[in-house]
Amino acid sequence: MTRIDWEESFSVGNDTLDQQHRKWLGMINDLHDALMHSRVEMVREARLAAVEAMVEYAENHFADEEAFMAGIGYPELVDHSQIHATFKKRITSLRDEVRSGGVVLGSEVMKTLRQWLQHHIVNEDLKYGRFAANQK
């Protein structure tokens, strides 16, 4: 796996949401660095920090994103919110498993982060970005 750099093509056209997406990239890259260059103890800490950050990110970012979509009258808001709810369940489950000492590999956490970026942000979020741009 390689680090991911922000590309302008990831932009949804909203500075706040774009900054939050950059934070997501930072979480992916921090975990990547820990997996590639750290001792086992550091990987455990990085894995827990990553899933904790993902849960926090989801709560805050999804609320901001859904408020933005409601504000622009985005017609796919309900479907988009359901995708968010499903992801929140997934990462909350990962967090709970890590907290309880369950075996959750750093690579599994990394895969979850990357897949979310690659599918949701690049595909789903750009839809509301295009819708917002067309409203101007």
GROMACS .gro file of C-alpha atoms in nm:
model
  136
    1MET     CA    1   0.000   0.000   0.000
    2THR     CA    2   0.117   0.350  -0.070
    3ARG     CA    3   0.047   0.689   0.081
    4ILE     CA    4  -0.231   0.893  -0.074
    5ASP     CA    5  -0.185   1.258  -0.159
    6TRP     CA    6  -0.472   1.504  -0.191
    7GLU     CA    7  -0.571   1.568  -0.549
    8GLU     CA    8  -0.790   1.852  -0.662
    9SER     CA    9  -1.014   1.593  -0.827
   10PHE     CA   10  -1.121   1.489  -0.472
   11SER     CA   11  -1.269   1.835  -0.407
   12VAL     CA   12  -1.643   1.862  -0.353
   13GLY     CA   13  -1.624   2.240  -0.389
   14ASN     CA   14  -1.680   2.315  -0.020
   15ASP     CA   15  -1.373   2.428   0.178
   16THR     CA   16  -1.490   2.285   0.511
   17LEU     CA   17  -1.577   1.945   0.369
   18ASP     CA   18  -1.262   1.934   0.158
   19GLN     CA   19  -1.054   2.008   0.468
   20GLN     CA   20  -1.229   1.726   0.651
   21HIS     CA   21  -1.154   1.493   0.360
   22ARG     CA   22  -0.789   1.600   0.379
   23LYS     CA   23  -0.798   1.500   0.746
   24TRP     CA   24  -0.922   1.158   0.636
   25LEU     CA   25  -0.624   1.128   0.403
   26GLY     CA   26  -0.401   1.222   0.694
   27MET     CA   27  -0.545   0.938   0.903
   28ILE     CA   28  -0.481   0.694   0.621
   29ASN     CA   29  -0.125   0.816   0.577
   30ASP     CA   30  -0.051   0.816   0.952
   31LEU     CA   31  -0.166   0.457   0.983
   32HIS     CA   32   0.028   0.363   0.670
   33ASP     CA   33   0.345   0.510   0.820
   34ALA     CA   34   0.291   0.327   1.149
   35LEU     CA   35   0.233  -0.004   0.972
   36MET     CA   36   0.540   0.038   0.756
   37HIS     CA   37   0.790   0.176   1.006
   38SER     CA   38   0.689   0.094   1.362
   39ARG     CA   39   0.739  -0.170   1.625
   40VAL     CA   40   0.449  -0.399   1.713
   41GLU     CA   41   0.351  -0.189   2.018
   42MET     CA   42   0.336   0.124   1.807
   43VAL     CA   43   0.121  -0.050   1.546
   44ARG     CA   44  -0.128  -0.150   1.817
   45GLU     CA   45  -0.147   0.210   1.937
   46ALA     CA   46  -0.176   0.341   1.581
   47ARG     CA   47  -0.453   0.094   1.502
   48LEU     CA   48  -0.656   0.202   1.806
   49ALA     CA   49  -0.590   0.569   1.734
   50ALA     CA   50  -0.701   0.518   1.374
   51VAL     CA   51  -1.033   0.355   1.460
   52GLU     CA   52  -1.100   0.612   1.734
   53ALA     CA   53  -1.029   0.891   1.485
   54MET     CA   54  -1.252   0.725   1.225
   55VAL     CA   55  -1.546   0.714   1.465
   56GLU     CA   56  -1.494   1.078   1.564
   57TYR     CA   57  -1.452   1.178   1.201
   58ALA     CA   58  -1.770   0.999   1.103
   59GLU     CA   59  -1.978   1.167   1.372
   60ASN     CA   60  -1.855   1.518   1.300
   61HIS     CA   61  -1.796   1.505   0.927
   62PHE     CA   62  -2.114   1.320   0.837
   63ALA     CA   63  -2.323   1.570   1.035
   64ASP     CA   64  -2.155   1.860   0.853
   65GLU     CA   65  -2.188   1.690   0.517
   66GLU     CA   66  -2.554   1.601   0.565
   67ALA     CA   67  -2.632   1.957   0.680
   68PHE     CA   68  -2.462   2.089   0.366
   69MET     CA   69  -2.659   1.851   0.145
   70ALA     CA   70  -2.986   1.949   0.316
   71GLY     CA   71  -2.899   2.315   0.267
   72ILE     CA   72  -2.856   2.275  -0.108
   73GLY     CA   73  -3.162   2.054  -0.144
   74TYR     CA   74  -2.960   1.752  -0.257
   75PRO     CA   75  -3.215   1.498  -0.382
   76GLU     CA   76  -3.008   1.191  -0.283
   77LEU     CA   77  -2.962   1.299   0.081
   78VAL     CA   78  -3.157   1.006   0.228
   79ASP     CA   79  -2.958   0.748   0.032
   80HIS     CA   80  -2.631   0.923   0.113
   81SER     CA   81  -2.721   0.935   0.483
   82GLN     CA   82  -2.791   0.562   0.479
   83ILE     CA   83  -2.445   0.497   0.336
   84HIS     CA   84  -2.303   0.705   0.621
   85ALA     CA   85  -2.503   0.507   0.880
   86THR     CA   86  -2.375   0.177   0.741
   87PHE     CA   87  -2.016   0.298   0.752
   88LYS     CA   88  -2.057   0.430   1.108
   89LYS     CA   89  -2.176   0.083   1.215
   90ARG     CA   90  -1.874  -0.077   1.048
   91ILE     CA   91  -1.617   0.149   1.210
   92THR     CA   92  -1.789   0.142   1.548
   93SER     CA   93  -1.774  -0.237   1.533
   94LEU     CA   94  -1.404  -0.221   1.444
   95ARG     CA   95  -1.339   0.019   1.731
   96ASP     CA   96  -1.524  -0.199   1.979
   97GLU     CA   97  -1.334  -0.506   1.864
   98VAL     CA   98  -0.999  -0.330   1.898
   99ARG     CA   99  -1.092  -0.195   2.243
  100SER     CA  100  -1.193  -0.540   2.365
  101GLY     CA  101  -0.863  -0.692   2.255
  102GLY     CA  102  -1.003  -0.868   1.952
  103VAL     CA  103  -0.774  -0.941   1.663
  104VAL     CA  104  -0.815  -0.658   1.417
  105LEU     CA  105  -0.517  -0.625   1.190
  106GLY     CA  106  -0.379  -0.284   1.108
  107SER     CA  107  -0.409  -0.386   0.746
  108GLU     CA  108  -0.784  -0.443   0.793
  109VAL     CA  109  -0.823  -0.094   0.938
  110MET     CA  110  -0.611   0.044   0.654
  111LYS     CA  111  -0.824  -0.138   0.398
  112THR     CA  112  -1.142   0.007   0.550
  113LEU     CA  113  -1.000   0.360   0.539
  114ARG     CA  114  -0.875   0.330   0.184
  115GLN     CA  115  -1.193   0.172   0.049
  116TRP     CA  116  -1.398   0.449   0.205
  117LEU     CA  117  -1.178   0.709   0.038
  118GLN     CA  118  -1.166   0.535  -0.295
  119HIS     CA  119  -1.535   0.465  -0.322
  120HIS     CA  120  -1.732   0.705  -0.108
  121ILE     CA  121  -1.541   1.031  -0.128
  122VAL     CA  122  -1.436   0.998  -0.489
  123ASN     CA  123  -1.771   0.867  -0.615
  124GLU     CA  124  -2.056   0.951  -0.378
  125ASP     CA  125  -1.937   1.283  -0.237
  126LEU     CA  126  -1.846   1.422  -0.574
  127LYS     CA  127  -2.211   1.378  -0.675
  128TYR     CA  128  -2.329   1.637  -0.425
  129GLY     CA  129  -2.033   1.855  -0.519
  130ARG     CA  130  -2.147   1.857  -0.881
  131PHE     CA  131  -2.508   1.917  -0.774
  132ALA     CA  132  -2.400   2.217  -0.562
  133ALA     CA  133  -2.193   2.359  -0.849
  134ASN     CA  134  -2.493   2.333  -1.082
  135GLN     CA  135  -2.710   2.526  -0.833
  136LYS     CA  136  -2.495   2.840  -0.870
   0.00000   0.00000   0.00000
